[in-house]
PDB file of C-alpha atoms in Angstrom:
ATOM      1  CA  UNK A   1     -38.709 -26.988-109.524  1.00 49.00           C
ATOM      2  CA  UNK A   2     -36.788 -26.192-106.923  1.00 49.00           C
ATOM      3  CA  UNK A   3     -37.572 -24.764-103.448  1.00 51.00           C
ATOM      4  CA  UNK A   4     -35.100 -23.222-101.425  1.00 53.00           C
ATOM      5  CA  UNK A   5     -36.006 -23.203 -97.423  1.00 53.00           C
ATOM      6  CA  UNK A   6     -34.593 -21.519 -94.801  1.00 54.00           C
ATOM      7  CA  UNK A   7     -32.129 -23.935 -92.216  1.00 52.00           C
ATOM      8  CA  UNK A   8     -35.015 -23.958 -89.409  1.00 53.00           C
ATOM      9  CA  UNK A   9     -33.935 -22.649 -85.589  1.00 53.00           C
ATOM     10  CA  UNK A  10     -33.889 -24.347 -82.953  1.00 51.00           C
ATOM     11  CA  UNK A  11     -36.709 -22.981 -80.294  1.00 51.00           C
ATOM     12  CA  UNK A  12     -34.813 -21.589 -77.514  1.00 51.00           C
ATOM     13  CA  UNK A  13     -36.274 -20.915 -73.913  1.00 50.00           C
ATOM     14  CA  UNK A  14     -34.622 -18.086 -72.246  1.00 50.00           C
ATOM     15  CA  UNK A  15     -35.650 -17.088 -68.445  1.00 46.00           C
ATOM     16  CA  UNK A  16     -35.192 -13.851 -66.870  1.00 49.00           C
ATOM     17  CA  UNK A  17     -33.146 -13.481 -63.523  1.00 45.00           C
ATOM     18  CA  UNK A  18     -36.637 -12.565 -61.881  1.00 49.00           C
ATOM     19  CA  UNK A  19     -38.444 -15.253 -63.511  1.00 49.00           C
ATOM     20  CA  UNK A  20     -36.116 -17.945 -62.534  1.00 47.00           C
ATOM     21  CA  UNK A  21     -35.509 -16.716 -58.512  1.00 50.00           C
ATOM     22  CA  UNK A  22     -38.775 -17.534 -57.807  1.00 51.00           C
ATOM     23  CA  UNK A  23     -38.442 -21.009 -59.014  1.00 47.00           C
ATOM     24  CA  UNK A  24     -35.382 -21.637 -56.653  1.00 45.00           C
ATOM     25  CA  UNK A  25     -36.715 -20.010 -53.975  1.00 49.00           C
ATOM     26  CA  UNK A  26     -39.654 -22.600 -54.998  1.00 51.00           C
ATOM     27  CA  UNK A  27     -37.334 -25.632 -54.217  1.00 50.00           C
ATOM     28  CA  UNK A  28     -35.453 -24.199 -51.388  1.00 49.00           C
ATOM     29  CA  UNK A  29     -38.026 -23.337 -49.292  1.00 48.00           C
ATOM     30  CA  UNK A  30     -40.814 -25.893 -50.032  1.00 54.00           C
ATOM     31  CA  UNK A  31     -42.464 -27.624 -46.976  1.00 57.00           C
ATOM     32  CA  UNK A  32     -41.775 -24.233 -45.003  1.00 55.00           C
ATOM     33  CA  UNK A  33     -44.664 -22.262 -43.922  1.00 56.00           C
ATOM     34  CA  UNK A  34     -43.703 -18.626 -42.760  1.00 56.00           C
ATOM     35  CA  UNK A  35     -44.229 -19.892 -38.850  1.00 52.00           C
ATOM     36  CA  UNK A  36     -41.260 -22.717 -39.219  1.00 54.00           C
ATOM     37  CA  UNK A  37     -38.809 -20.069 -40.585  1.00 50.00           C
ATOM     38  CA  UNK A  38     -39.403 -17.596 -37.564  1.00 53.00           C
ATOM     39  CA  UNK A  39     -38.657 -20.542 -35.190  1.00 56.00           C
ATOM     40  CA  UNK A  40     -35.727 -21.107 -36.868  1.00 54.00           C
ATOM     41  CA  UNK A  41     -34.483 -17.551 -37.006  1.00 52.00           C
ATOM     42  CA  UNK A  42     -35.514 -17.331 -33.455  1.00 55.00           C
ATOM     43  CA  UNK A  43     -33.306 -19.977 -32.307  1.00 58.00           C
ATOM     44  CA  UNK A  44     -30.547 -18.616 -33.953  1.00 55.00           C
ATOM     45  CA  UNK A  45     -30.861 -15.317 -31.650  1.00 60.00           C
ATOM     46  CA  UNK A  46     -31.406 -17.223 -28.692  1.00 62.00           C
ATOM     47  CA  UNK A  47     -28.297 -19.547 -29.171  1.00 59.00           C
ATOM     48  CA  UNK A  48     -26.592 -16.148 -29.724  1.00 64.00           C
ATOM     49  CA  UNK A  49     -27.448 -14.655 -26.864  1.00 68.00           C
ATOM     50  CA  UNK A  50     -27.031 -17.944 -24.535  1.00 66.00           C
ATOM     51  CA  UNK A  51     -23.386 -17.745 -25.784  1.00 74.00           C
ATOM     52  CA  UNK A  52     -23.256 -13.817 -25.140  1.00 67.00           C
ATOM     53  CA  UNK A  53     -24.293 -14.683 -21.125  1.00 76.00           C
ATOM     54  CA  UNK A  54     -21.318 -17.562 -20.732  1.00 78.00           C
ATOM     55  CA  UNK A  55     -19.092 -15.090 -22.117  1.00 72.00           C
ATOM     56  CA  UNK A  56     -20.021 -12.494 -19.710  1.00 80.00           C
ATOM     57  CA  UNK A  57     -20.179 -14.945 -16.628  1.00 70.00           C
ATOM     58  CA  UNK A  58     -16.528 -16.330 -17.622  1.00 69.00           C
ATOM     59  CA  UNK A  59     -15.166 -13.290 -18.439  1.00 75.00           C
ATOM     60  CA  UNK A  60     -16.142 -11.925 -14.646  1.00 66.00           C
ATOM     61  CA  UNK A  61     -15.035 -14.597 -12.625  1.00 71.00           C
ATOM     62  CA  UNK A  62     -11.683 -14.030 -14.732  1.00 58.00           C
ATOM     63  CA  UNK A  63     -11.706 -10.355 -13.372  1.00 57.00           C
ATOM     64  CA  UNK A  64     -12.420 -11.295 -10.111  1.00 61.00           C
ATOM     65  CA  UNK A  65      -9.964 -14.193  -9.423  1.00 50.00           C
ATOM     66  CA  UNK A  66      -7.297 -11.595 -10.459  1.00 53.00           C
ATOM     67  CA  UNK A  67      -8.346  -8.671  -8.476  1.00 52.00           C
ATOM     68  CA  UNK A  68      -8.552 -11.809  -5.666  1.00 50.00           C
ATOM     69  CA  UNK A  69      -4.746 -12.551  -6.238  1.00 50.00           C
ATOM     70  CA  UNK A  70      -4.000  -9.040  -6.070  1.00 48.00           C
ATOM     71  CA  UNK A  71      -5.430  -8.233  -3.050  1.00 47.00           C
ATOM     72  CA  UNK A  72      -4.410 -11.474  -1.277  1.00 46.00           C
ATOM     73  CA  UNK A  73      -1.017 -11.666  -2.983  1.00 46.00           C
ATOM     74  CA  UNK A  74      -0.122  -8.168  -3.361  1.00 48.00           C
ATOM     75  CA  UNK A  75       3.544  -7.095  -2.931  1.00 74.00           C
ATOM     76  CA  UNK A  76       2.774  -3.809  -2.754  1.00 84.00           C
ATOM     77  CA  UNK A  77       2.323  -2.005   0.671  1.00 86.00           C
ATOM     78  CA  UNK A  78       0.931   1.617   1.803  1.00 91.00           C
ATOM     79  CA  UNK A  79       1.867   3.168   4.381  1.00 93.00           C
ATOM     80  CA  UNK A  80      -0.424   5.994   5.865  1.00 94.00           C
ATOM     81  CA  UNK A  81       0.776   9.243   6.529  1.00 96.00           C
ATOM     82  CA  UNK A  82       1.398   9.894  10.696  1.00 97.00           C
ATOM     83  CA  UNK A  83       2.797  13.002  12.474  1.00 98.00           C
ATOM     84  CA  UNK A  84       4.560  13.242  15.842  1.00 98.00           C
ATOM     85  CA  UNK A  85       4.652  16.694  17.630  1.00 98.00           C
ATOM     86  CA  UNK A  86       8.058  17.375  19.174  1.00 98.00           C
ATOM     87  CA  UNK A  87       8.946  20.273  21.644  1.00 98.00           C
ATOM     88  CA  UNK A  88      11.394  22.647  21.011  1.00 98.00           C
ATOM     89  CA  UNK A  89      13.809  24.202  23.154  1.00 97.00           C
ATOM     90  CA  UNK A  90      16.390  25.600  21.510  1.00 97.00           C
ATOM     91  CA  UNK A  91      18.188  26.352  18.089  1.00 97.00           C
ATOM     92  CA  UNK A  92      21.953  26.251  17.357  1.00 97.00           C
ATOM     93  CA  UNK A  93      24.144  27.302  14.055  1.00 97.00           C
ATOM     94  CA  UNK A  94      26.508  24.701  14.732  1.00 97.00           C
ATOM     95  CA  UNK A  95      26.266  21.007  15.356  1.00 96.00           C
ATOM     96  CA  UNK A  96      28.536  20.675  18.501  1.00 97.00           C
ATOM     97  CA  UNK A  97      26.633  23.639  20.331  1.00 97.00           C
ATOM     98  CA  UNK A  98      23.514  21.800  19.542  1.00 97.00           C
ATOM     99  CA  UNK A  99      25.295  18.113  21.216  1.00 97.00           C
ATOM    100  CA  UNK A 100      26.834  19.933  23.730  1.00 97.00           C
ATOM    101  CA  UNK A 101      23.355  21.437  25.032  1.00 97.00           C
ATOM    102  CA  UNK A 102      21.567  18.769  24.532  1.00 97.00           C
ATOM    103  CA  UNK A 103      24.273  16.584  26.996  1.00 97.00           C
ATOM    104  CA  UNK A 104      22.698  19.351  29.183  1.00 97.00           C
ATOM    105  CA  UNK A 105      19.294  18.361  28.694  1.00 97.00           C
ATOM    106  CA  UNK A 106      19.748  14.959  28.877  1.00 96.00           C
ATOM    107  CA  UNK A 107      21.352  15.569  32.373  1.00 95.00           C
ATOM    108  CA  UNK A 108      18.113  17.315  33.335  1.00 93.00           C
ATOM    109  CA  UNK A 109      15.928  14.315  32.351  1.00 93.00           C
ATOM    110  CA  UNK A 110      15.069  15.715  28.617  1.00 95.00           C
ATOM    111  CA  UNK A 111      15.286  13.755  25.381  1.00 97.00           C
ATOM    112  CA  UNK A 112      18.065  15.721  24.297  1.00 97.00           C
ATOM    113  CA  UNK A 113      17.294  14.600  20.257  1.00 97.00           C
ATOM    114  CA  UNK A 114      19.050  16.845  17.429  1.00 98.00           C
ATOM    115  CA  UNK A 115      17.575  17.247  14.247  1.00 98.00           C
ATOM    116  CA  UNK A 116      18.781  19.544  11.552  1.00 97.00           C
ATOM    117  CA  UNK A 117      16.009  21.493   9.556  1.00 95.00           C
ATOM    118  CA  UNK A 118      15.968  24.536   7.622  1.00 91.00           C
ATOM    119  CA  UNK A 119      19.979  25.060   8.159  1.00 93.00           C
ATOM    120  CA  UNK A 120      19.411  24.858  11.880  1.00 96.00           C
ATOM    121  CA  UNK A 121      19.887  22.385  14.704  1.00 98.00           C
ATOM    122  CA  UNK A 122      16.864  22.401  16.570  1.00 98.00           C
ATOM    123  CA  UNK A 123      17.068  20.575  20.376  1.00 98.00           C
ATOM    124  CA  UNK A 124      13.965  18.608  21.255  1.00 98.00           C
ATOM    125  CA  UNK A 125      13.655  17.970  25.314  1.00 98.00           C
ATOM    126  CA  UNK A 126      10.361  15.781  24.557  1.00 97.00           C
ATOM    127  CA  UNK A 127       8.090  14.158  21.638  1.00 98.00           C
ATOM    128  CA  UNK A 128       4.375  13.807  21.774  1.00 98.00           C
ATOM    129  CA  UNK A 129       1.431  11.775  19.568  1.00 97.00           C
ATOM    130  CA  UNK A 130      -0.846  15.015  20.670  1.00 97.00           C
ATOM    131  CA  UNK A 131      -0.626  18.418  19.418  1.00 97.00           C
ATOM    132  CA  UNK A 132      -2.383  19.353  22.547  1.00 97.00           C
ATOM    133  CA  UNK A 133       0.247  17.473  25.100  1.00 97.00           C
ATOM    134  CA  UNK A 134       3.129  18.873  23.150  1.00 97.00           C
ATOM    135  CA  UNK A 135       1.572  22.754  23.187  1.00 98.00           C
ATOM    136  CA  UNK A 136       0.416  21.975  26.588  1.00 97.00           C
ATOM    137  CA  UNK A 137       4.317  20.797  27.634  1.00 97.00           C
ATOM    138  CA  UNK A 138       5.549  24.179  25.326  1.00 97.00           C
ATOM    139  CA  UNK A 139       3.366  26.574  26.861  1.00 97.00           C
ATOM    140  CA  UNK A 140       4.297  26.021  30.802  1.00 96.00           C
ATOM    141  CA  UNK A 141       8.052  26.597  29.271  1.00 96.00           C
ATOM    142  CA  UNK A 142       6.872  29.246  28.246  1.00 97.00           C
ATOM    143  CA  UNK A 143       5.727  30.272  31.414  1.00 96.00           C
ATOM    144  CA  UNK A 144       8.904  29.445  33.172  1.00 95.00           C
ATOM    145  CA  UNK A 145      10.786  31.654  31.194  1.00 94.00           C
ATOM    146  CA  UNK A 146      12.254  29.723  28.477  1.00 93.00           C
ATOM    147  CA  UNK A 147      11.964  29.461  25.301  1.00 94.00           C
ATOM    148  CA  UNK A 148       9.897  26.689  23.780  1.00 97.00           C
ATOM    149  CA  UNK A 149       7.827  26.020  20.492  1.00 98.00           C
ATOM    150  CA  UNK A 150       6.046  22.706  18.811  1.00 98.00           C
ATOM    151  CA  UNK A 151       7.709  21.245  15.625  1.00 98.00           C
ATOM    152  CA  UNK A 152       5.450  19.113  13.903  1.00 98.00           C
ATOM    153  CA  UNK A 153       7.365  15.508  12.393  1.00 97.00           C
ATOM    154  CA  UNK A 154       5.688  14.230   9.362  1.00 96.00           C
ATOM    155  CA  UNK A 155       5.941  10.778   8.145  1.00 96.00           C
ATOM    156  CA  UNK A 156       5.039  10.498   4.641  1.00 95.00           C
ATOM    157  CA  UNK A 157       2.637   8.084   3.197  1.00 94.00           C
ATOM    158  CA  UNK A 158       5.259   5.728   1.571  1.00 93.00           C
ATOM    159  CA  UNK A 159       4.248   2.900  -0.258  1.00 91.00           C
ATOM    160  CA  UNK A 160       6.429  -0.589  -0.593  1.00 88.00           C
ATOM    161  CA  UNK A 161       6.816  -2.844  -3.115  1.00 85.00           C
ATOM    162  CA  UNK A 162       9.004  -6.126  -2.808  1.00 80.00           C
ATOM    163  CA  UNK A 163       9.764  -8.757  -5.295  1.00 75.00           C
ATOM    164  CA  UNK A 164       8.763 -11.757  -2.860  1.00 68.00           C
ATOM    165  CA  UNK A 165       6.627 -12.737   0.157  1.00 70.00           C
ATOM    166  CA  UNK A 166       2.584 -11.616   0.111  1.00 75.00           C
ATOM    167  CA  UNK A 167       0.663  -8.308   0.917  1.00 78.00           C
ATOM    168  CA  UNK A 168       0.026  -9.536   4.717  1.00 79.00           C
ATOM    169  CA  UNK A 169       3.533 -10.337   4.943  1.00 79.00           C
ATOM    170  CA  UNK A 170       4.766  -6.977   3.953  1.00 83.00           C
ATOM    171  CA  UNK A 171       2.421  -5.107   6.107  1.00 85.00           C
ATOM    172  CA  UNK A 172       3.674  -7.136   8.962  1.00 85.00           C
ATOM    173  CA  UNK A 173       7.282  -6.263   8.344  1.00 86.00           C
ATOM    174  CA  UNK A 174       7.393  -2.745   7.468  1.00 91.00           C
ATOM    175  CA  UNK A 175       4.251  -1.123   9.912  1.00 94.00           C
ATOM    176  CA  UNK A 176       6.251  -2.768  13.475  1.00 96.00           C
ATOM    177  CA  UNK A 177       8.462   0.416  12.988  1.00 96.00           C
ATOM    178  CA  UNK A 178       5.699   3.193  13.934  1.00 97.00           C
ATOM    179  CA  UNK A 179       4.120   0.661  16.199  1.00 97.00           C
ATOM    180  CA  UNK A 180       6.911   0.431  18.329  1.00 97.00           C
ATOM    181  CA  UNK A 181       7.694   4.116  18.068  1.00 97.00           C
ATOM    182  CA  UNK A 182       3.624   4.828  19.079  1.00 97.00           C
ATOM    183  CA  UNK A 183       4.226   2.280  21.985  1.00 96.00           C
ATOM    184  CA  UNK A 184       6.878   4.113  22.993  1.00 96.00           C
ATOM    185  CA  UNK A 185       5.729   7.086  23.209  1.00 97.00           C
ATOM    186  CA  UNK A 186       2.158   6.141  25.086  1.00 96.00           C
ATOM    187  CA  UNK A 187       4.552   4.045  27.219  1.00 94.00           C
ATOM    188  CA  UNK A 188       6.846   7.738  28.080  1.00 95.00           C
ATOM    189  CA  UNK A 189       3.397   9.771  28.683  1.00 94.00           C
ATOM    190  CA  UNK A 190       2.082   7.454  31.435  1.00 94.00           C
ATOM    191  CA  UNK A 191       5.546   6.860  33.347  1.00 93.00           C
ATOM    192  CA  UNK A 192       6.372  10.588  33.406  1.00 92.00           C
ATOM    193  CA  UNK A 193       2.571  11.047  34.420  1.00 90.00           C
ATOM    194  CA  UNK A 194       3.162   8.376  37.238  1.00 89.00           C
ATOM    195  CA  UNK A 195       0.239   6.245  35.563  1.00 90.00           C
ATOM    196  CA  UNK A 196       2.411   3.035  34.957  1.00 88.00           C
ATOM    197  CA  UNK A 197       5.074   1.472  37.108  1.00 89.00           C
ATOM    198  CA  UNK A 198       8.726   0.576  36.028  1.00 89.00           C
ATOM    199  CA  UNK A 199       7.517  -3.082  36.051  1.00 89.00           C
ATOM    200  CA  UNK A 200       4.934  -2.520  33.484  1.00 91.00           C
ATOM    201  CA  UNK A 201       7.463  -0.389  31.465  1.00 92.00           C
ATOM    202  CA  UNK A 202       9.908  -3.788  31.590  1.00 92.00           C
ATOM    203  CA  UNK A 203       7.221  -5.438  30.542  1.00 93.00           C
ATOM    204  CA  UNK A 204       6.430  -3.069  27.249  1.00 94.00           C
ATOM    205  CA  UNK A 205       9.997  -3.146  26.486  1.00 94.00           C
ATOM    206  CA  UNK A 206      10.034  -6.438  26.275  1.00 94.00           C
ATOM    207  CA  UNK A 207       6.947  -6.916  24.253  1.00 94.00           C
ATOM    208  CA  UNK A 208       8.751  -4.737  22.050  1.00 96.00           C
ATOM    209  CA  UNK A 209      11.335  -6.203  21.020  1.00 95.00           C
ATOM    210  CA  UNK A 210      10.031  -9.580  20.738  1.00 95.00           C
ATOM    211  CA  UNK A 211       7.538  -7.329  17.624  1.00 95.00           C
ATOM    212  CA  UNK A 212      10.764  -6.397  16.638  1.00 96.00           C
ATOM    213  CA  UNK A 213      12.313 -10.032  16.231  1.00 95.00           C
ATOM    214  CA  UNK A 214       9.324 -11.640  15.043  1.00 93.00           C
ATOM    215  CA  UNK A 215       9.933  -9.493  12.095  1.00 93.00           C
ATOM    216  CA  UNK A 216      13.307 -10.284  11.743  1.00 91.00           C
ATOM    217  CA  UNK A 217      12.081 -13.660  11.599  1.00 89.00           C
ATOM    218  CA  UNK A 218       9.266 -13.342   9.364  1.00 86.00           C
ATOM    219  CA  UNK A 219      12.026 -11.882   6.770  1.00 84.00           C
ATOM    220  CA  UNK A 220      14.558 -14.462   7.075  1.00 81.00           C
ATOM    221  CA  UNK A 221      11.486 -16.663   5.792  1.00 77.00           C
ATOM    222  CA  UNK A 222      10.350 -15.072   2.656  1.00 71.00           C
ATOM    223  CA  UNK A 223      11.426 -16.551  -0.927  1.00 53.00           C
ATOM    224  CA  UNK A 224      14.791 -16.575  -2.228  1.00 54.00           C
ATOM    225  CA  UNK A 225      14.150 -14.284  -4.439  1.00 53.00           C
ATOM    226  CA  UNK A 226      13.026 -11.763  -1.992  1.00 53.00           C
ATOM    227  CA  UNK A 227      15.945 -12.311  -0.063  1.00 53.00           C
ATOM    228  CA  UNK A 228      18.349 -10.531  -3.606  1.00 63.00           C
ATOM    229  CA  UNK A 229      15.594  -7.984  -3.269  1.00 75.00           C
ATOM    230  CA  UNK A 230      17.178  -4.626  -2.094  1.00 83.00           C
ATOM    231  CA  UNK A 231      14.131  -3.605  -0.690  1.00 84.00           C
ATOM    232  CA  UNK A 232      13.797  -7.017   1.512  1.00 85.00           C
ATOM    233  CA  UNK A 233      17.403  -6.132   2.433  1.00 86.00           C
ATOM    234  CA  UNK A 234      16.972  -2.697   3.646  1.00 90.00           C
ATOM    235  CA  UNK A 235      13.809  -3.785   5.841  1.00 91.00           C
ATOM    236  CA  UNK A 236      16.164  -5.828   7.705  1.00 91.00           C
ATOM    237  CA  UNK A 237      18.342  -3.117   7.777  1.00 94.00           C
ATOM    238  CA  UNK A 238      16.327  -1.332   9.544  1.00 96.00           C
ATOM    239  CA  UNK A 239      15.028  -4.125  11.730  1.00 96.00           C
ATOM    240  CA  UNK A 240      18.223  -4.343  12.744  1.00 96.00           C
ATOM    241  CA  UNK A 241      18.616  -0.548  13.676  1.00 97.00           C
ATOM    242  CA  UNK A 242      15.504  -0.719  15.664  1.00 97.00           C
ATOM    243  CA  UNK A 243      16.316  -4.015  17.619  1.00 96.00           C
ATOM    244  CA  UNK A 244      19.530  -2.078  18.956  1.00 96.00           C
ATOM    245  CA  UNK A 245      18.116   0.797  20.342  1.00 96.00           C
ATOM    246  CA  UNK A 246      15.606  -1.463  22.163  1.00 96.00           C
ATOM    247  CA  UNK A 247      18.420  -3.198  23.689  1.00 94.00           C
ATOM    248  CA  UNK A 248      19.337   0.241  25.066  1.00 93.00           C
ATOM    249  CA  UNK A 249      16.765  -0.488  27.423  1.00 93.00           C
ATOM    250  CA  UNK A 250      17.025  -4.319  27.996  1.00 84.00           C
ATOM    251  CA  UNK A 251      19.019  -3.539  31.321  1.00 78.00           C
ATOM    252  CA  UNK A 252      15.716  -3.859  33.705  1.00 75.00           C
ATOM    253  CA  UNK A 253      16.850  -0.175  35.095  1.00 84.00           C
ATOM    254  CA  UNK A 254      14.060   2.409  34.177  1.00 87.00           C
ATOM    255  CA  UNK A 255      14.889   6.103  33.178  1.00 91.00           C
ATOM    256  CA  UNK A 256      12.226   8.580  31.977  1.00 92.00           C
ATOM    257  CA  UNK A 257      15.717   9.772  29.596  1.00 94.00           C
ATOM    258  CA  UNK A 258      16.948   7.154  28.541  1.00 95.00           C
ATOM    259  CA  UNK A 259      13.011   6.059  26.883  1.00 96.00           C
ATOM    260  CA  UNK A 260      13.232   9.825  25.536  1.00 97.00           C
ATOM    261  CA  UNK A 261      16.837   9.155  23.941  1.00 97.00           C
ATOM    262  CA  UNK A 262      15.356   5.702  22.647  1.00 97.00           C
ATOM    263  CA  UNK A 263      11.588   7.359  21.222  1.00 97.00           C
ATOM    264  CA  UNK A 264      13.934   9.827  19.494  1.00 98.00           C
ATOM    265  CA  UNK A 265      16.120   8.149  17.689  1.00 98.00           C
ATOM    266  CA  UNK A 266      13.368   5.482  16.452  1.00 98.00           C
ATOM    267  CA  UNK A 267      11.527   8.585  15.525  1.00 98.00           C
ATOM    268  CA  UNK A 268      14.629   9.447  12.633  1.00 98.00           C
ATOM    269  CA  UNK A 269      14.506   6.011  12.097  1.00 98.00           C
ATOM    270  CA  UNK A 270      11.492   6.423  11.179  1.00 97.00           C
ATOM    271  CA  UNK A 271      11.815   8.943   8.670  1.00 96.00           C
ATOM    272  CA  UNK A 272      14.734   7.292   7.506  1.00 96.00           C
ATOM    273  CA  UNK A 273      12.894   4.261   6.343  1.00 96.00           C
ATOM    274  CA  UNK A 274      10.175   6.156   4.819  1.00 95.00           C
ATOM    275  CA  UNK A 275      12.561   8.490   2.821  1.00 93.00           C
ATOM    276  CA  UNK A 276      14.465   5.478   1.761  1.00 91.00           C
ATOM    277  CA  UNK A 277      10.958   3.940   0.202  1.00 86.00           C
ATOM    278  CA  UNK A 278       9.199   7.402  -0.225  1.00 75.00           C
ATOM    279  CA  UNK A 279       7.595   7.964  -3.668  1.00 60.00           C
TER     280      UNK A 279
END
């Protein structure tokens, strides 16, 4: 008799993916009530957000120490726009009728300044900060019988940059040019208007010029690389310019035409130095 069985299996236990996660979930999580895993999450967020607020804060004070050093340290200058009014008395095709007449007003106590505009050569006999003083000045020509009109000088807004030196120091060196030339000209008005004495007017002159060598100074100290700057250079160019037509005047004699000659020709200084650093 023989009986013939059947190898027996081995039982096997298989678990579903759903049966089994809650049995991990079982072991990671046990000993934590719903309460202890809110506190945790929520000191996650606040971590996060204590880190958001340092960023911030550093990230401003970065901004503002460099706007700081830009402001303080600038190298870059602006110069505002100013206008002078001049007074017209005549206009010439040719440059030596203009000189030649204006030799003529010059003898006759006028300014005598040429300036070529338009293809003409206009003669100036005086210069004015007002519009008013100038039309004022133009109209009682006018009047007399001559002929007379206002020409309006504008100085463009020009701005500066140099490669050494800070933002004070530039400001310093490159506005003494219209300050002297706005001197001068308050300094003309009152003599001719018998409101300041020939003393005082020594006096101005000298003050002056000593503006005008402070700056000198004041360039002859900047960096050495601001002294292979070209624009460093040309400000002392022009310092230069401006300290010799000052000494024009150094001779302690007053003359209502030779302060006219000297406003004028700082006035095309003037526009000289902002054409030569216009935008």
């Amino acid at each position: 008799m023989s009986t013939d069985r059947k190898p027996s299996k081995k039982p096997t236990t298989s678990y579903k993916y759903d049966e089994v996660k809650p049995y991990f979930r079982q072991k990671a999580f046990a000993g934590t009530t719903r309460y202890d895993f809110k506190q945790k999450k929520g000191r996650k967020i606040g971590f996060y957000n204590v880190t958001k607020t340092i960023a911030i804060a550093v990230l401003v004070i970065v901004v503002l120490v460099f706007f700081g050093s830009i402001f303080f340290k600038s190298k870059t200058v602006t110069l505002d726009e100013e206008t002078v009014y001049g007074v017209v008395i005549g206009e010439y095709v040719t440059e030596s009728t203009a000189n030649y007449y204006s030799m003529v007003c010059k003898s006759r106590g006028g300014a005598g300044g040429v300036y070529r505009d338009d293809g003409k050569y206009m003669l100036f006999v005086a210069l004015y900060l007002s519009k008013a003083d100038a039309t004022a000045v133009a109209n009682k020509l006018l009047e007399s019988g001559e002929s007379a009109y206002v020409y309006e000088f504008t100085l463009p807004e020009t701005t500066i940059r140099c490669e050494g030196g800070t933002r004070y120091q530039l400001r310093e060196l490159t506005t003494v040019f219209y300050d002297v030339l706005e001197e001068l000209l308050t300094v003309v008005l009152e003599y001719d208007s018998d409101t300041r004495n020939s003393g005082d007017i020594s006096l101005d002159i000298v003050r002056m010029t000593e503006m005008t060598d402070e700056a000198i100074l004041s360039v002859e100290k900047l960096s050495d690389s601001a002294e292979k700057d070209k624009n460093v250079t040309a400000i002392k160019t022009f310092l230069a310019s401006q300290k010799t037509i000052l000494s024009r005047l150094a001779d302690g004699v007053v003359r209502s035409t030779d302060l006219k000659i000297a406003y004028f020709d700082l006035l095309l200084l003037n526009k000289e130095f902002r054409n030569r650093f216009g935008k």
